[in-house]
CSV table of C-alpha atoms in Angstrom, one decimal:
chain,number,residue,atom,x,y,z
A,1,MET,CA,12.8,7.5,12.1
A,2,SER,CA,9.3,5.5,11.8
A,3,VAL,CA,7.4,4.7,8.5
A,4,TYR,CA,4.7,7.1,9.7
A,5,HIS,CA,7.0,10.1,10.1
A,6,ILE,CA,9.0,9.1,6.7
A,7,LEU,CA,5.4,9.4,5.1
A,8,CYS,CA,4.6,12.6,6.6
A,9,TYR,CA,7.8,14.2,5.3
A,10,PHE,CA,7.2,12.6,1.8
A,11,ALA,CA,3.5,14.1,1.9
A,12,ALA,CA,5.2,17.6,2.8
A,13,VAL,CA,7.4,17.3,-0.3
A,14,ALA,CA,4.7,16.2,-2.5
A,15,VAL,CA,2.3,18.9,-1.6
A,16,LEU,CA,5.0,21.5,-1.8
A,17,MET,CA,5.9,20.4,-5.3
A,18,ALA,CA,2.0,20.4,-6.4
A,19,TYR,CA,2.0,24.0,-4.8
A,20,ILE,CA,4.8,25.2,-6.9
A,21,ASN,CA,3.4,23.7,-9.9
A,22,ALA,CA,0.2,25.4,-9.5
A,23,LYS,CA,1.9,28.7,-9.2
A,24,ILE,CA,4.4,28.3,-11.8
A,25,GLY,CA,4.3,25.2,-13.8
A,26,LYS,CA,0.3,24.5,-14.3
A,27,PHE,CA,1.0,21.1,-15.4
A,28,GLN,CA,-1.5,18.4,-14.3
A,29,THR,CA,-0.5,17.6,-10.8
A,30,THR,CA,0.7,14.0,-10.8
A,31,ILE,CA,2.8,14.6,-13.9
A,32,ALA,CA,4.6,17.5,-12.1
A,33,ILE,CA,5.1,15.6,-9.1
A,34,THR,CA,6.6,12.5,-10.8
A,35,ALA,CA,8.7,14.7,-12.9
A,36,GLY,CA,10.0,16.7,-10.0
A,37,ALA,CA,10.9,13.6,-7.8
A,38,MET,CA,12.9,12.1,-10.7
A,39,LEU,CA,14.6,15.4,-11.2
A,40,LEU,CA,15.3,15.2,-7.3
A,41,SER,CA,16.6,11.9,-7.7
A,42,LEU,CA,19.0,12.7,-10.6
A,43,LEU,CA,20.2,15.8,-8.6
A,44,LEU,CA,21.0,13.4,-5.4
A,45,VAL,CA,22.8,11.0,-7.7
A,46,PHE,CA,24.8,13.8,-9.5
A,47,THR,CA,25.5,15.6,-6.1
A,48,GLY,CA,26.8,12.5,-4.6
A,49,ARG,CA,29.0,11.4,-7.6
A,50,VAL,CA,30.8,14.9,-7.5
A,51,HIS,CA,30.8,14.8,-3.8
A,52,LEU,CA,29.0,18.0,-3.2
A,53,LEU,CA,26.1,16.5,-1.1
A,54,GLU,CA,25.8,12.8,0.1
A,55,PHE,CA,22.2,12.5,0.6
A,56,LYS,CA,21.4,9.8,-1.8
A,57,ALA,CA,22.2,7.0,0.7
A,58,LEU,CA,19.9,8.6,3.1
A,59,ALA,CA,17.0,9.4,0.6
A,60,THR,CA,17.3,5.5,-0.7
A,61,HIS,CA,17.4,4.3,2.9
A,62,LEU,CA,14.2,6.3,3.7
A,63,ILE,CA,12.3,4.9,0.5
A,64,ASN,CA,13.5,1.4,1.4
A,65,GLN,CA,11.9,1.9,4.8
A,66,ILE,CA,8.6,1.9,2.9
A,67,ASP,CA,7.2,-1.3,1.4
A,68,PHE,CA,5.8,0.1,-1.7
A,69,LYS,CA,4.0,-2.9,-2.7
A,70,ASP,CA,2.0,-3.2,0.8
A,71,PHE,CA,1.6,0.6,0.9
A,72,LEU,CA,-0.3,0.6,-2.3
A,73,LEU,CA,-1.8,-2.8,-2.6
A,74,GLU,CA,-2.8,-3.0,0.9
A,75,GLY,CA,-3.0,0.4,1.9
A,76,ILE,CA,-4.1,3.4,-0.2
A,77,LEU,CA,-5.4,1.6,-3.2
A,78,GLY,CA,-8.8,1.0,-1.8
A,79,PHE,CA,-9.2,4.9,-1.1
A,80,LEU,CA,-8.0,5.6,-4.6
A,81,LEU,CA,-10.4,3.1,-6.5
A,82,PHE,CA,-13.4,3.9,-4.2
A,83,ALA,CA,-12.5,7.9,-4.8
A,84,GLY,CA,-12.7,7.1,-8.7
A,85,ALA,CA,-15.6,4.7,-8.7
A,86,ILE,CA,-18.2,7.1,-7.0
A,87,ASN,CA,-17.8,9.4,-10.1
A,88,ILE,CA,-18.6,6.7,-12.5
A,89,ARG,CA,-22.1,7.0,-13.8
A,90,LEU,CA,-24.0,3.7,-14.0
A,91,ALA,CA,-26.0,4.8,-17.1
A,92,ASN,CA,-22.7,5.3,-19.2
A,93,LEU,CA,-21.4,1.8,-17.8
A,94,LYS,CA,-24.6,0.1,-19.1
A,95,ASP,CA,-24.3,1.7,-22.4
A,96,GLN,CA,-20.6,0.5,-22.8
A,97,LYS,CA,-21.0,-2.9,-20.8
A,98,TRP,CA,-19.7,-5.2,-23.9
A,99,GLU,CA,-16.9,-2.7,-24.9
A,100,ILE,CA,-15.6,-2.6,-21.3
A,101,THR,CA,-15.9,-6.3,-21.0
A,102,VAL,CA,-14.0,-7.1,-24.0
A,103,LEU,CA,-11.2,-4.5,-23.3
A,104,ALA,CA,-11.0,-5.7,-19.7
A,105,LEU,CA,-10.8,-9.4,-20.4
A,106,LEU,CA,-9.9,-10.3,-24.1
A,107,ALA,CA,-7.6,-7.4,-24.7
A,108,THR,CA,-5.8,-7.9,-21.5
A,109,LEU,CA,-5.2,-11.4,-22.3
A,110,PHE,CA,-4.0,-11.0,-26.1
A,111,SER,CA,-1.8,-8.2,-24.9
A,112,THR,CA,-0.3,-10.3,-22.2
A,113,PHE,CA,0.8,-12.9,-24.6
A,114,PHE,CA,1.7,-10.9,-27.5
A,115,ILE,CA,4.1,-8.9,-25.1
A,116,GLY,CA,5.5,-12.0,-23.5
A,117,TRP,CA,6.1,-13.8,-26.9
A,118,VAL,CA,7.7,-10.8,-28.5
A,119,PHE,CA,9.7,-10.1,-25.4
A,120,TYR,CA,11.1,-13.9,-25.3
A,121,GLY,CA,12.0,-13.5,-29.0
A,122,PHE,CA,14.0,-10.4,-28.4
A,123,CYS,CA,15.8,-11.8,-25.4
A,124,GLN,CA,16.8,-14.9,-27.7
A,125,LEU,CA,18.1,-12.4,-30.2
A,126,ILE,CA,20.3,-10.4,-28.0
A,127,GLY,CA,21.5,-13.6,-26.1
A,128,LEU,CA,19.7,-12.9,-22.9
A,129,PRO,CA,18.7,-16.3,-21.2
A,130,LEU,CA,15.4,-15.4,-19.9
A,131,ASP,CA,12.9,-18.1,-19.7
A,132,LEU,CA,9.6,-17.8,-21.5
A,133,VAL,CA,7.4,-17.8,-18.3
A,134,TYR,CA,9.4,-14.8,-17.0
A,135,CYS,CA,8.6,-13.0,-20.3
A,136,LEU,CA,5.0,-14.0,-20.2
A,137,LEU,CA,4.9,-12.7,-16.3
A,138,PHE,CA,6.1,-9.2,-17.5
A,139,GLY,CA,3.4,-9.3,-20.2
A,140,ALA,CA,0.9,-9.9,-17.3
A,141,LEU,CA,1.9,-7.1,-15.0
A,142,ILE,CA,2.1,-4.6,-17.7
A,143,SER,CA,-0.8,-5.2,-19.8
A,144,PRO,CA,-3.5,-4.1,-17.5
A,145,THR,CA,-4.1,-0.4,-17.5
A,146,ASP,CA,-3.7,1.2,-14.1
A,147,PRO,CA,-7.0,3.0,-12.8
A,148,ILE,CA,-5.1,5.2,-10.7
A,149,ALA,CA,-3.0,6.7,-13.3
A,150,VAL,CA,-6.0,6.9,-15.8
A,151,LEU,CA,-8.3,8.3,-13.3
A,152,ALA,CA,-5.8,11.0,-12.2
A,153,ILE,CA,-5.0,12.1,-15.7
A,154,VAL,CA,-7.5,11.2,-18.4
A,155,LYS,CA,-10.6,11.9,-16.4
A,156,LYS,CA,-10.0,15.5,-16.1
A,157,LEU,CA,-9.6,16.2,-19.7
A,158,HIS,CA,-13.4,15.9,-20.4
A,159,ALA,CA,-12.9,13.4,-23.3
A,160,PRO,CA,-16.1,12.4,-25.3
A,161,LYS,CA,-18.5,10.3,-23.1
A,162,ARG,CA,-18.1,7.0,-24.7
A,163,ILE,CA,-14.4,7.1,-25.0
A,164,ALA,CA,-14.2,8.2,-21.4
A,165,THR,CA,-16.5,5.6,-20.2
A,166,GLN,CA,-14.4,3.0,-22.0
A,167,ILE,CA,-10.9,3.9,-20.8
A,168,GLU,CA,-12.1,4.5,-17.2
A,169,GLY,CA,-14.5,1.6,-16.8
A,170,GLU,CA,-11.6,-0.8,-18.5
A,171,SER,CA,-9.0,0.5,-16.1
A,172,LEU,CA,-11.3,-0.2,-13.2
A,173,PHE,CA,-12.5,-3.6,-14.1
A,174,ASN,CA,-9.4,-5.4,-15.5
A,175,ASP,CA,-7.8,-5.8,-12.3
A,176,GLY,CA,-9.5,-9.0,-11.4
A,177,PHE,CA,-8.8,-10.6,-14.6
A,178,GLY,CA,-5.3,-9.5,-14.9
A,179,LEU,CA,-4.9,-10.6,-11.3
A,180,VAL,CA,-5.7,-14.1,-12.3
A,181,ILE,CA,-3.4,-14.0,-15.1
A,182,PHE,CA,-0.4,-12.6,-12.9
A,183,VAL,CA,-0.9,-15.0,-10.1
A,184,THR,CA,-1.2,-18.0,-12.5
A,185,LEU,CA,1.9,-17.3,-14.2
A,186,PHE,CA,3.6,-16.3,-11.0
A,187,THR,CA,2.6,-19.7,-9.6
A,188,ILE,CA,4.2,-21.5,-12.6
A,189,ALA,CA,7.3,-19.4,-12.4
A,190,PHE,CA,8.0,-19.4,-8.7
A,191,GLY,CA,5.6,-22.1,-7.0
A,192,ASN,CA,5.8,-25.8,-6.4
A,193,VAL,CA,2.4,-26.5,-7.5
A,194,THR,CA,1.6,-26.7,-11.3
A,195,PRO,CA,-1.8,-24.6,-11.8
A,196,THR,CA,-4.8,-26.6,-13.5
A,197,ALA,CA,-7.8,-25.4,-15.2
A,198,THR,CA,-9.8,-26.1,-12.2
A,199,SER,CA,-7.5,-24.2,-10.0
A,200,VAL,CA,-7.4,-21.2,-12.4
A,201,SER,CA,-11.2,-21.2,-12.6
A,202,LEU,CA,-11.6,-21.5,-8.7
A,203,LEU,CA,-8.9,-18.4,-8.4
A,204,PHE,CA,-11.1,-16.5,-10.9
A,205,LEU,CA,-14.3,-17.2,-9.2
A,206,ARG,CA,-12.9,-16.2,-5.6
A,207,GLU,CA,-11.0,-13.2,-6.6
A,208,ALA,CA,-13.1,-11.7,-9.3
A,209,VAL,CA,-16.6,-12.9,-8.8
A,210,GLY,CA,-16.1,-13.0,-5.0
A,211,GLY,CA,-15.1,-9.5,-5.1
A,212,ILE,CA,-17.9,-8.1,-7.1
A,213,VAL,CA,-20.3,-9.9,-4.8
A,214,TYR,CA,-18.7,-8.6,-1.7
A,215,GLY,CA,-18.6,-5.2,-2.9
A,216,ALA,CA,-22.3,-5.4,-3.7
A,217,VAL,CA,-23.0,-6.6,-0.3
A,218,LEU,CA,-20.7,-4.0,1.2
A,219,GLY,CA,-22.3,-1.0,-0.7
A,220,TYR,CA,-25.8,-2.2,0.2
A,221,LEU,CA,-24.9,-2.3,3.9
A,222,PHE,CA,-23.4,1.1,3.8
A,223,HIS,CA,-26.3,2.4,1.9
A,224,HIS,CA,-28.7,1.6,4.5
A,225,LEU,CA,-26.5,2.8,7.4
A,226,ILE,CA,-26.2,6.3,5.4
A,227,ARG,CA,-29.7,6.2,5.0
A,228,HIS,CA,-30.6,6.0,8.5
A,229,THR,CA,-28.6,8.9,9.8
A,230,GLU,CA,-29.4,12.7,9.5
A,231,ASP,CA,-25.8,13.8,10.8
A,232,GLU,CA,-23.9,15.1,7.6
A,233,SER,CA,-20.4,14.3,9.2
A,234,MET,CA,-21.5,10.8,10.0
A,235,GLU,CA,-22.5,10.3,6.6
A,236,LEU,CA,-19.1,11.0,5.1
A,237,LEU,CA,-17.4,9.2,8.1
A,238,LEU,CA,-19.3,6.1,7.1
A,239,THR,CA,-18.0,6.4,3.6
A,240,LEU,CA,-14.5,6.3,4.9
A,241,LEU,CA,-15.2,3.0,6.5
A,242,ILE,CA,-15.7,1.2,3.0
A,243,PRO,CA,-12.0,1.5,1.7
A,244,SER,CA,-10.5,1.1,5.2
A,245,ALA,CA,-12.1,-1.7,7.2
A,246,GLY,CA,-14.0,-3.0,4.2
A,247,TYR,CA,-10.9,-3.1,2.0
A,248,ALA,CA,-9.1,-5.0,5.0
A,249,LEU,CA,-11.9,-7.4,5.3
A,250,ALA,CA,-11.6,-8.2,1.5
A,251,ILE,CA,-8.0,-9.0,1.9
A,252,TRP,CA,-9.1,-11.3,4.7
A,253,LEU,CA,-11.5,-13.1,2.8
A,254,ALA,CA,-9.1,-13.6,-0.1
A,255,VAL,CA,-11.5,-11.7,-2.7
A,256,SER,CA,-10.6,-8.9,-4.8
A,257,GLY,CA,-10.4,-5.9,-2.7
A,258,PRO,CA,-10.0,-3.5,-5.9
A,259,LEU,CA,-13.0,-5.1,-7.4
A,260,ALA,CA,-14.9,-4.6,-4.2
A,261,MET,CA,-14.1,-1.1,-3.9
A,262,VAL,CA,-15.1,-0.2,-7.6
A,263,VAL,CA,-18.5,-2.0,-7.1
A,264,SER,CA,-19.3,-0.4,-3.5
A,265,GLY,CA,-18.1,3.0,-5.1
A,266,ILE,CA,-20.5,2.7,-8.0
A,267,ILE,CA,-23.5,1.9,-5.6
A,268,ILE,CA,-22.7,4.8,-3.3
A,269,GLY,CA,-21.9,7.3,-6.2
A,270,ASN,CA,-25.2,6.3,-8.1
A,271,TRP,CA,-27.7,5.0,-5.6
A,272,THR,CA,-26.9,6.5,-2.2
A,273,ARG,CA,-25.9,9.8,-3.7
A,274,HIS,CA,-29.6,10.5,-4.6
A,275,SER,CA,-31.6,8.5,-2.0
A,276,GLY,CA,-29.2,8.2,0.9
A,277,PHE,CA,-27.3,11.1,1.7
A,278,SER,CA,-28.8,14.3,3.2
A,279,HIS,CA,-29.0,17.4,0.7
A,280,GLY,CA,-25.9,19.1,2.2
A,281,THR,CA,-23.8,16.0,2.0
A,282,GLN,CA,-24.8,15.4,-1.7
A,283,THR,CA,-22.9,18.6,-2.3
A,284,THR,CA,-19.9,17.9,-0.1
A,285,LEU,CA,-19.3,14.1,-1.2
A,286,ASP,CA,-17.2,14.7,-4.4
A,287,ASN,CA,-15.2,17.4,-2.7
A,288,PHE,CA,-14.4,15.4,0.3
A,289,TRP,CA,-13.3,12.3,-1.9
A,290,GLU,CA,-11.5,14.6,-4.4
A,291,LEU,CA,-9.3,15.9,-1.6
A,292,ILE,CA,-8.5,12.5,-0.2
A,293,ASP,CA,-7.9,11.2,-3.8
A,294,GLU,CA,-5.4,14.3,-4.7
A,295,PHE,CA,-3.5,13.8,-1.3
A,296,LEU,CA,-3.0,10.1,-1.9
A,297,ASN,CA,-2.0,10.7,-5.3
A,298,CYS,CA,0.5,13.1,-4.5
A,299,ILE,CA,2.4,10.7,-2.2
A,300,LEU,CA,2.0,7.8,-4.5
A,301,PHE,CA,3.5,9.7,-7.6
A,302,LEU,CA,6.2,11.1,-5.4
A,303,LEU,CA,7.3,7.7,-4.6
A,304,ILE,CA,7.2,6.4,-8.2
A,305,GLY,CA,9.5,9.1,-9.1
A,306,LEU,CA,11.8,8.6,-6.3
A,307,LEU,CA,12.0,4.9,-6.9
A,308,MET,CA,14.8,5.3,-9.4
A,309,LEU,CA,17.2,5.9,-6.3
A,310,THR,CA,16.7,2.2,-5.4
A,311,PHE,CA,17.7,0.7,-8.7
A,312,THR,CA,21.3,-0.5,-10.0
A,313,PHE,CA,21.4,0.2,-13.8
A,314,HIS,CA,23.3,-2.2,-16.1
A,315,ARG,CA,24.1,-1.7,-19.7
A,316,GLU,CA,21.7,-4.6,-20.3
A,317,ASP,CA,18.8,-2.9,-18.2
A,318,TRP,CA,18.9,0.2,-20.5
A,319,ILE,CA,18.6,-2.0,-23.8
A,320,LEU,CA,15.6,-3.5,-22.3
A,321,MET,CA,13.9,-0.5,-21.0
A,322,ALA,CA,14.5,1.1,-24.4
A,323,PHE,CA,12.6,-2.0,-25.8
A,324,ALA,CA,9.9,-2.3,-23.2
A,325,ILE,CA,8.2,1.1,-24.1
A,326,PRO,CA,7.6,0.4,-27.9
A,327,LEU,CA,6.7,-3.2,-27.1
A,328,VAL,CA,4.0,-2.3,-24.6
A,329,LEU,CA,2.5,0.4,-26.9
A,330,ALA,CA,2.4,-2.1,-29.9
A,331,GLY,CA,0.6,-4.9,-27.6
A,332,ARG,CA,-1.8,-2.0,-26.3
A,333,TYR,CA,-2.5,-0.9,-29.9
A,334,MET,CA,-3.1,-4.3,-31.2
A,335,SER,CA,-5.4,-5.4,-28.6
A,336,VAL,CA,-7.5,-2.3,-28.9
A,337,LYS,CA,-7.4,-2.4,-32.6
A,338,LEU,CA,-8.5,-5.8,-32.7
A,339,SER,CA,-11.3,-5.2,-30.2
A,340,TYR,CA,-12.6,-2.3,-32.3
A,341,LEU,CA,-12.9,-4.5,-35.4
A,342,GLY,CA,-15.5,-6.4,-33.6
A,343,PHE,CA,-17.1,-3.1,-31.9
A,344,ASN,CA,-17.5,-1.5,-35.3
A,345,ARG,CA,-19.8,-4.2,-36.6
A,346,PHE,CA,-22.5,-3.1,-34.3
A,347,ARG,CA,-22.1,0.5,-33.4
A,348,ASP,CA,-20.4,3.8,-34.8
A,349,TYR,CA,-17.6,5.3,-32.9
A,350,ASN,CA,-15.5,8.5,-32.6
A,351,PRO,CA,-12.6,8.0,-35.4
A,352,MET,CA,-10.1,8.9,-32.5
A,353,SER,CA,-11.2,6.1,-30.2
A,354,VAL,CA,-8.4,3.5,-30.9
A,355,SER,CA,-5.6,6.3,-30.7
A,356,ILE,CA,-7.0,7.6,-27.4
A,357,LEU,CA,-7.4,4.2,-25.6
A,358,THR,CA,-4.1,3.3,-27.1
A,359,TRP,CA,-2.2,6.4,-25.9
A,360,GLY,CA,-4.5,6.8,-22.7
A,361,GLY,CA,-4.0,3.3,-21.6
A,362,LEU,CA,-1.5,4.4,-18.9
A,363,ARG,CA,0.5,2.3,-16.4
A,364,GLY,CA,1.3,3.3,-12.7
A,365,GLY,CA,2.0,2.3,-9.3
A,366,LEU,CA,0.0,-1.0,-9.6
A,367,ALA,CA,2.5,-2.4,-12.0
A,368,MET,CA,5.4,-1.3,-10.0
A,369,ALA,CA,3.7,-3.0,-7.0
A,370,MET,CA,3.3,-6.3,-8.9
A,371,ALA,CA,6.9,-6.0,-10.1
A,372,MET,CA,8.2,-5.6,-6.8
A,373,SER,CA,6.4,-8.9,-5.7
A,374,VAL,CA,8.8,-10.9,-7.9
A,375,PRO,CA,11.5,-12.6,-5.6
A,376,ALA,CA,15.0,-11.6,-5.9
A,377,GLY,CA,17.9,-13.9,-6.3
A,378,ILE,CA,17.0,-15.8,-9.6
A,379,MET,CA,19.9,-14.9,-11.6
A,380,VAL,CA,19.9,-14.2,-15.4
A,381,LEU,CA,23.4,-12.9,-15.8
A,382,PRO,CA,25.2,-14.1,-12.5
A,383,ASN,CA,28.5,-12.5,-13.7
A,384,LYS,CA,26.8,-9.0,-13.6
A,385,HIS,CA,24.5,-9.9,-10.7
A,386,ILE,CA,21.4,-9.3,-12.8
A,387,ASP,CA,18.3,-11.3,-11.9
A,388,VAL,CA,14.7,-11.6,-13.0
A,389,ARG,CA,13.5,-9.3,-10.4
A,390,GLU,CA,15.9,-6.4,-11.7
A,391,ILE,CA,14.9,-6.9,-15.3
A,392,MET,CA,11.2,-6.9,-14.3
A,393,LEU,CA,11.5,-3.7,-12.3
A,394,VAL,CA,13.6,-1.4,-14.7
A,395,MET,CA,11.4,-2.4,-17.5
A,396,THR,CA,8.2,-1.9,-15.8
A,397,TYR,CA,9.6,1.6,-14.3
A,398,ALA,CA,10.6,2.5,-18.0
A,399,VAL,CA,7.0,2.1,-19.0
A,400,VAL,CA,5.4,3.7,-16.1
A,401,VAL,CA,7.6,6.8,-16.3
A,402,PHE,CA,6.8,7.0,-20.0
A,403,SER,CA,3.2,6.5,-19.5
A,404,ILE,CA,2.8,9.3,-17.0
A,405,LEU,CA,5.3,11.9,-18.2
A,406,VAL,CA,5.0,11.4,-22.2
A,407,GLN,CA,1.5,9.8,-22.7
A,408,GLY,CA,-0.3,11.7,-19.8
A,409,SER,CA,1.2,15.1,-20.9
A,410,SER,CA,0.5,14.5,-24.7
A,411,ILE,CA,-2.9,13.1,-24.7
A,412,THR,CA,-4.7,16.4,-24.7
A,413,PRO,CA,-4.5,17.1,-28.4
A,414,LEU,CA,-6.0,13.8,-29.4
A,415,ILE,CA,-8.9,14.3,-26.9
A,416,GLU,CA,-9.2,18.0,-28.3
A,417,LYS,CA,-9.4,16.5,-31.8
A,418,ALA,CA,-12.1,13.9,-30.7
A,419,LYS,CA,-14.2,16.6,-29.2
A,420,ARG,CA,-14.1,18.5,-32.6
A,421,LEU,CA,-15.2,15.2,-34.5
A,422,GLU,CA,-17.8,14.7,-31.8
A,423,THR,CA,-19.7,18.0,-32.6
A,424,LYS,CA,-19.6,17.4,-36.4
A,425,PRO,CA,-23.1,15.9,-37.8
A,426,GLY,CA,-22.9,12.3,-38.7
A,427,PRO,CA,-23.4,8.7,-37.2
A,428,ALA,CA,-23.6,8.4,-33.5
A,429,LYS,CA,-20.2,8.4,-31.5
């Protein structure tokens, strides 16, 4: 069976789950699909063990046919980020530019090293011989918030404007900086060349700055292409070229495709929306890209739930998974809290800001994709066949699932409280 056919069947299962949820469950779609996929995985495992149905091996084989890392990072990621970015309002970003910059850069860096050092100390406590560089690598891949998970869940809850702008803007822009940290630590851990300050700086300039510049050029080019056609169908088709061919070209140029999609999406969503599209396309643009976003998210979150079938869990894995969740939450809280100690010196904010940014800092497919890029075979406990990759995957999976199912489904009361506080008279929020 080809990968295309497998994805077609998975898409059918995901949409069916979404349909059932719309009729019965009424949960947020991505939460319902992830939970449904995990329940399906557990059912396959259970029926296989009691010899009722032997479908687990088949399901695992089908999932392994799909390279999750390439499917996300070199496939649908461009579409999902572009779809999210066209709804970001530039005026809101300008109002929160310094807050977003600090959260995306400094808070991510602090969280990376906090999680890495605490994780290393915990490994020493339980007698797990895991090197510090691998612990820091886990901190690097799990610290950036995932724009896909955030935009899929949080943006639809209509949080107060400043809070929504901070959490959405941070998740969209921290990819470039988070990637530099991850790639640098990855090179130290698995490469033959020791990174230098010069090489790290050049990497940042090429990936982050190069991605922003390339995205601006791409957005400007397609803005003028769209302006010079009156065909409404062609206008929408041109937007499809940005996250497809435009994203593929970013990979070839070795610049940050995610940042390029965010910048070009902001240009199309703020500039072209009002001065480039015909009147009919202005009204269908959001619906068109929302449909693409929903469809691809359905497949992505189904795969996240089914990935559990590909893991082999050991007793040590369960201990590390249980430890990873509070560790990542603590790192997130401290990085946000320290950022707000600085923010509050210049501006008043909603009292719920730190709580919402901490609990709403979701992780998703991007963290899983980075964890899957860790090479297999570097043994930590050879007698139990536990390697670095297994530890990274199970810990990341625990955080991602908790993030989507628990944090995503329980953040609504925090946002509702923030809305009530927003309406009360007092300092600007």
